[in-house]
PDB file of C-alpha atoms in Angstrom:
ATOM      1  CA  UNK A   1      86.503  99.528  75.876  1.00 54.00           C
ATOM      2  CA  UNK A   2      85.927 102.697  78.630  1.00 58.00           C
ATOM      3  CA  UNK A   3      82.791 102.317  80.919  1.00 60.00           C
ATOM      4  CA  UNK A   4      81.484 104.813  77.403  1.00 68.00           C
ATOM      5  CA  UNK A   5      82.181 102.381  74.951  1.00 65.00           C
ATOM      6  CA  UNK A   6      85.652 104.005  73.355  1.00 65.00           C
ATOM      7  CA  UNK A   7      87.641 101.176  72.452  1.00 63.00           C
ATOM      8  CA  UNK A   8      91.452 101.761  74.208  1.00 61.00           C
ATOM      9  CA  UNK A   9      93.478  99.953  71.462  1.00 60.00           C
ATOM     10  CA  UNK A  10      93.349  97.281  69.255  1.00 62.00           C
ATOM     11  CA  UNK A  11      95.999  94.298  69.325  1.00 58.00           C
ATOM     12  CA  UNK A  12      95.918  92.513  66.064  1.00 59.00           C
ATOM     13  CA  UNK A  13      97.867  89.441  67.067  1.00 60.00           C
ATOM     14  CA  UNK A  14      97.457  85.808  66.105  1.00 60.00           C
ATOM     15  CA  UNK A  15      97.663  83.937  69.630  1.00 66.00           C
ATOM     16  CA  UNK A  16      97.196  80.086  70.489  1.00 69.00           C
ATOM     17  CA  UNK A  17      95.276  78.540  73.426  1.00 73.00           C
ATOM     18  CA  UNK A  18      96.852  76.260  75.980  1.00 79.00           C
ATOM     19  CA  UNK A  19      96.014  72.853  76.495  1.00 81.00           C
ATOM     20  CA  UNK A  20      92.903  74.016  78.452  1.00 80.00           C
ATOM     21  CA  UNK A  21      91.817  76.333  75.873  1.00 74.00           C
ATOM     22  CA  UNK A  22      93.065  79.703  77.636  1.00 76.00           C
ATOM     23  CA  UNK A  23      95.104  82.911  76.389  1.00 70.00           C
ATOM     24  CA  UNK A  24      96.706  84.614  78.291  1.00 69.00           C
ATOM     25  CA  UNK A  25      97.874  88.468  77.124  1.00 65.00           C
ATOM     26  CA  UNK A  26     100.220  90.770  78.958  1.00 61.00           C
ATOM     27  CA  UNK A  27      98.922  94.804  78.462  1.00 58.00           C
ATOM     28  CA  UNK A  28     102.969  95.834  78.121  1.00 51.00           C
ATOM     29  CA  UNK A  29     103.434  99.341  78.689  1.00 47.00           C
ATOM     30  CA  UNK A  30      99.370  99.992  79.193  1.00 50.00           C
ATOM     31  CA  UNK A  31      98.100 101.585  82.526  1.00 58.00           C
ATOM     32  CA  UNK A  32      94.453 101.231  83.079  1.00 63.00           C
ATOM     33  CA  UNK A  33      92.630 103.558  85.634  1.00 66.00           C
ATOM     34  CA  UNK A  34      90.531 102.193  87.589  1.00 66.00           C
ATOM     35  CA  UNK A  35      87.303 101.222  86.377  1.00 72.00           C
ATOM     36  CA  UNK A  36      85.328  98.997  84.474  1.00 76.00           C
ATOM     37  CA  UNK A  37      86.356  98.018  81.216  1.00 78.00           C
ATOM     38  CA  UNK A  38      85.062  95.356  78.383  1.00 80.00           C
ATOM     39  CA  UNK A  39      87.424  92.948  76.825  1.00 79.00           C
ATOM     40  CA  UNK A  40      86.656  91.459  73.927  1.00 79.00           C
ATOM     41  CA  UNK A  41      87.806  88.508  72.078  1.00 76.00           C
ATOM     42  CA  UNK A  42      87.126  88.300  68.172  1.00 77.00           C
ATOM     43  CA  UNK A  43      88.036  86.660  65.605  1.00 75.00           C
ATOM     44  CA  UNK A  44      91.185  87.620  63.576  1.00 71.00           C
ATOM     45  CA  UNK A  45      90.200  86.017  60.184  1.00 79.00           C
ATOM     46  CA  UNK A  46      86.727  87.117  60.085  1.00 85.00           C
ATOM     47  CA  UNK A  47      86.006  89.893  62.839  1.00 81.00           C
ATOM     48  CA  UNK A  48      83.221  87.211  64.636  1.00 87.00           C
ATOM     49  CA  UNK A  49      83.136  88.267  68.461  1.00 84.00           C
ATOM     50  CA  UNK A  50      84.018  84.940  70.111  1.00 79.00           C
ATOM     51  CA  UNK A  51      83.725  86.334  73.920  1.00 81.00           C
ATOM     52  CA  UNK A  52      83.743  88.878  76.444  1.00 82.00           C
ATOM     53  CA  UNK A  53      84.980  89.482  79.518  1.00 81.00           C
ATOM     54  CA  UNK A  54      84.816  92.219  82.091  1.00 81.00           C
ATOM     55  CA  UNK A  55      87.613  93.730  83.678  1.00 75.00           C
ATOM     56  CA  UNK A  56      87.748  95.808  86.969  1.00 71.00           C
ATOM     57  CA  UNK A  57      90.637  97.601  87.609  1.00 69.00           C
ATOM     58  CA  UNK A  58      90.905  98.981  91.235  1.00 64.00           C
ATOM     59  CA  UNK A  59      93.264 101.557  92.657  1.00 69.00           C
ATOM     60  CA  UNK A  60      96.845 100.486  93.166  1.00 77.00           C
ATOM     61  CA  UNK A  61      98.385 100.169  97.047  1.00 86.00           C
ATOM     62  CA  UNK A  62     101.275 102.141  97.319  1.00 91.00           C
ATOM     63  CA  UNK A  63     104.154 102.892  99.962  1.00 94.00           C
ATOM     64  CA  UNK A  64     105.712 106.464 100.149  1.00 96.00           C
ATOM     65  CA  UNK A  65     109.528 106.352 101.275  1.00 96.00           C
ATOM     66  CA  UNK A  66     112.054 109.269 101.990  1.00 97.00           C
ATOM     67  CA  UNK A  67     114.706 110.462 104.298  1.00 97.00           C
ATOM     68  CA  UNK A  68     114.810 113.556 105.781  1.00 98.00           C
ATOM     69  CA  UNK A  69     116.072 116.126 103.763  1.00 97.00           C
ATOM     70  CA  UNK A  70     119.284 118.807 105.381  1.00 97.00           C
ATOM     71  CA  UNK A  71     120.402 121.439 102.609  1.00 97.00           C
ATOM     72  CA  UNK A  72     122.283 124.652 102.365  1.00 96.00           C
ATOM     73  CA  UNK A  73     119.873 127.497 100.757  1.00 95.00           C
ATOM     74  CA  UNK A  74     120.285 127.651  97.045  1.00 92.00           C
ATOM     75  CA  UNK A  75     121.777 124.571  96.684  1.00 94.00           C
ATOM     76  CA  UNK A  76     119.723 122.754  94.148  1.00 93.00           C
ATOM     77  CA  UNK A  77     119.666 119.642  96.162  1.00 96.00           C
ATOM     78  CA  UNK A  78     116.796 118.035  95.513  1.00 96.00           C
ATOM     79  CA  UNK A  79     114.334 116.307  98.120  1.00 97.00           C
ATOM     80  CA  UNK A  80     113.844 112.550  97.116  1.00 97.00           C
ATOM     81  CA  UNK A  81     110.716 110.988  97.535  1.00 97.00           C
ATOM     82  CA  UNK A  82     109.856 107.157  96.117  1.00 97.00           C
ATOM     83  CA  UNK A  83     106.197 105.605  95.587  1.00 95.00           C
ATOM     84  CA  UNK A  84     106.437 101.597  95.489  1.00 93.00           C
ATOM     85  CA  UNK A  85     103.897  99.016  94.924  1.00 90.00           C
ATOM     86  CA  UNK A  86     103.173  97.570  98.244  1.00 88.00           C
ATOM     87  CA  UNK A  87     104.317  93.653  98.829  1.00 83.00           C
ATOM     88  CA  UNK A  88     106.099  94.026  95.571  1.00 87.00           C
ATOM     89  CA  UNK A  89     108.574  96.846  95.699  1.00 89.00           C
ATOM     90  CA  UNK A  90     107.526  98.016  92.220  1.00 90.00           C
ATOM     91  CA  UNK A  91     107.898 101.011  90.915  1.00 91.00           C
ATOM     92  CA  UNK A  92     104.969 103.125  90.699  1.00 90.00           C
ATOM     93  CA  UNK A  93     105.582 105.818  87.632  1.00 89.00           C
ATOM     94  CA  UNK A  94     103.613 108.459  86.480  1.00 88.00           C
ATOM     95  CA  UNK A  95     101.874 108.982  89.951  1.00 90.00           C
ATOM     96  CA  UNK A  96     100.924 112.308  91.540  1.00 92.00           C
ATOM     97  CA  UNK A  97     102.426 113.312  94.573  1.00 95.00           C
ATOM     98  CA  UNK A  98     102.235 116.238  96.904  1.00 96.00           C
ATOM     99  CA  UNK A  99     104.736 117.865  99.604  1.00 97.00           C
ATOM    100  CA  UNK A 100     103.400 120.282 101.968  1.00 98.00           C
ATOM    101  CA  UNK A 101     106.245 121.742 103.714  1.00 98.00           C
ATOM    102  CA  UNK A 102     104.796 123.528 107.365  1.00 98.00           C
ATOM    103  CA  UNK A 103     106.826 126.187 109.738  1.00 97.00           C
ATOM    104  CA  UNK A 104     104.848 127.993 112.321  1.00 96.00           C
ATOM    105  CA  UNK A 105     102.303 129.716 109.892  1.00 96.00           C
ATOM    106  CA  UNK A 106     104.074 129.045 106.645  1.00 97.00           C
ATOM    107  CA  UNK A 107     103.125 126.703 103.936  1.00 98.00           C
ATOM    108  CA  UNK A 108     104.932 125.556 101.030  1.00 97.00           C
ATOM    109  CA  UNK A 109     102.581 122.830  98.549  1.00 97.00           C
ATOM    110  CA  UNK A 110     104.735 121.638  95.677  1.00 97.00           C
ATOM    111  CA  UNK A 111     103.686 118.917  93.471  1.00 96.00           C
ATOM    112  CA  UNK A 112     105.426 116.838  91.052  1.00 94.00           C
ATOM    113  CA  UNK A 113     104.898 112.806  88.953  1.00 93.00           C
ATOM    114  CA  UNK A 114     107.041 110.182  90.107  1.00 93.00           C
ATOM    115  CA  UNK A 115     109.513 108.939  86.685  1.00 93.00           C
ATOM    116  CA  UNK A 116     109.581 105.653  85.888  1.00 91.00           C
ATOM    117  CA  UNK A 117     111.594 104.437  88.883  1.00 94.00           C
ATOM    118  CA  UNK A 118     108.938 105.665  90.917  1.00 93.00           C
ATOM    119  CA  UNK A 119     111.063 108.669  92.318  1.00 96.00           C
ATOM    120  CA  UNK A 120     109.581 112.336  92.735  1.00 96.00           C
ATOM    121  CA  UNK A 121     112.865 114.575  92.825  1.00 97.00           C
ATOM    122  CA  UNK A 122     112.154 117.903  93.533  1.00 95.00           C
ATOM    123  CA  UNK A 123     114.093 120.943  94.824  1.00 95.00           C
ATOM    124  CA  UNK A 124     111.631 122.525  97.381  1.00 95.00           C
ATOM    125  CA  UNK A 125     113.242 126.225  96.687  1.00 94.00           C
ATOM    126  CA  UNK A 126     111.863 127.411 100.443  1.00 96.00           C
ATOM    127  CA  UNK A 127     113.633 129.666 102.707  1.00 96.00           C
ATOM    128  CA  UNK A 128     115.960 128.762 105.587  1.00 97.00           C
ATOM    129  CA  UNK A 129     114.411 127.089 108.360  1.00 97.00           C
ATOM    130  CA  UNK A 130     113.515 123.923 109.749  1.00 98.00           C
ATOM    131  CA  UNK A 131     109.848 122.748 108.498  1.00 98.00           C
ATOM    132  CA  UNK A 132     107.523 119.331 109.060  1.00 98.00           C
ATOM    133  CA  UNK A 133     106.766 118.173 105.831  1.00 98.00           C
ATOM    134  CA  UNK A 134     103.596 115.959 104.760  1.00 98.00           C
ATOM    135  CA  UNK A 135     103.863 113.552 101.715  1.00 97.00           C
ATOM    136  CA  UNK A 136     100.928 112.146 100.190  1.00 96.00           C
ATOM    137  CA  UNK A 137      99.585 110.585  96.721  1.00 94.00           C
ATOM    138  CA  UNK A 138      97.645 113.641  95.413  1.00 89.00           C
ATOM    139  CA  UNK A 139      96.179 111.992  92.225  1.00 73.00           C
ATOM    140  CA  UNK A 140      94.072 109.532  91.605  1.00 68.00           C
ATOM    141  CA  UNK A 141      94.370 105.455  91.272  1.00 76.00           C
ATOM    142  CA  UNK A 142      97.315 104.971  93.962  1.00 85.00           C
ATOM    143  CA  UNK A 143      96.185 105.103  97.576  1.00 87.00           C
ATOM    144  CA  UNK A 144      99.276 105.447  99.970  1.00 91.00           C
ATOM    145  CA  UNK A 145      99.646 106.397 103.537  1.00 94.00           C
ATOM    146  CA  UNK A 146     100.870 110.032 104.095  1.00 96.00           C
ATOM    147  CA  UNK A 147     104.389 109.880 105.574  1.00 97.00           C
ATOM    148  CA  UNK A 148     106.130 112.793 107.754  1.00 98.00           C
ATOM    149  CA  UNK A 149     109.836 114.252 107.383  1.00 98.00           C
ATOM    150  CA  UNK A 150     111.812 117.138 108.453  1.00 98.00           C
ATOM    151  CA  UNK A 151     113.377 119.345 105.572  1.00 98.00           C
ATOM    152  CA  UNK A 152     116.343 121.893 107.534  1.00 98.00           C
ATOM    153  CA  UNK A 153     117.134 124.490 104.892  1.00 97.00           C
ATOM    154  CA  UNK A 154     120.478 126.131 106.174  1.00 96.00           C
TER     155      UNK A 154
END
């Protein structure tokens, strides 16, 4: 259940405990944002409430990557940009993040999710020139450091 009391899903699933009485469950596929949460354990055969548990989930520690990007105008090449898990080298998917592209007075924000591989590929569509850009996580539940890298648009 949400910090409101809306329960998140519902596994119906006979499980056995280990030799120390323990089950352990694997959320496949389910991304919690951070928060608190209730977990709780009841009884398949008659719907008893054995336990509860609570769970904190807290933001996720990311790593931004990227190489500088050289293109000719109009190209379609796309400027690739990869969120990891740090100390693991996970994938991070469905993750906001931004890339503010700066020249003299001009700015250029573009935003796009990472896919599931944890890469953000984006063609920037800005005009010829040579601009700093800044990458950051925009959304919430990743924290990354910003990273810095020259786009040259030819």
């Amino acid at each position: 259940m949400d910090s409101s009391g809306n329960q998140l899903f519902n596994v119906n699933e006979y499980n056995s405990t280990d030799l120390y009485g323990t089950i352990t469950y694997t959320f496949n596929g389910t991304a919690f944002a951070p928060g608190t949460y209730t977990v709780k354990l009841v009884n398949y055969d008659d719907g008893v409430l054995m336990d509860s548990a609570t769970l904190q989930v807290n933001n996720a520690v990311g790593s931004l990557s990227a190489g500088n990007y050289v293109a000719l105008y109009n190209s379609g090449k796309t400027f690739n940009v990869r969120l990891t898990e740090s100390g693991t080298n996970r994938a991070i998917p469905n993750a906001l993040v931004k890339l503010v592209f700066k020249k003299g007075s001009k700015t250029y924000t573009r935003t796009a999710y990472t896919d599931s591989s944890g890469y953000v590929k984006i063609n920037p569509n800005i005009p010829v020139g040579t601009y700093s850009v800044q990458i950051s996580v925009a959304g919430t539940g990743v924290s990354a450091s910003p990273i810095t890298k020259t786009a040259t648009v030819k």
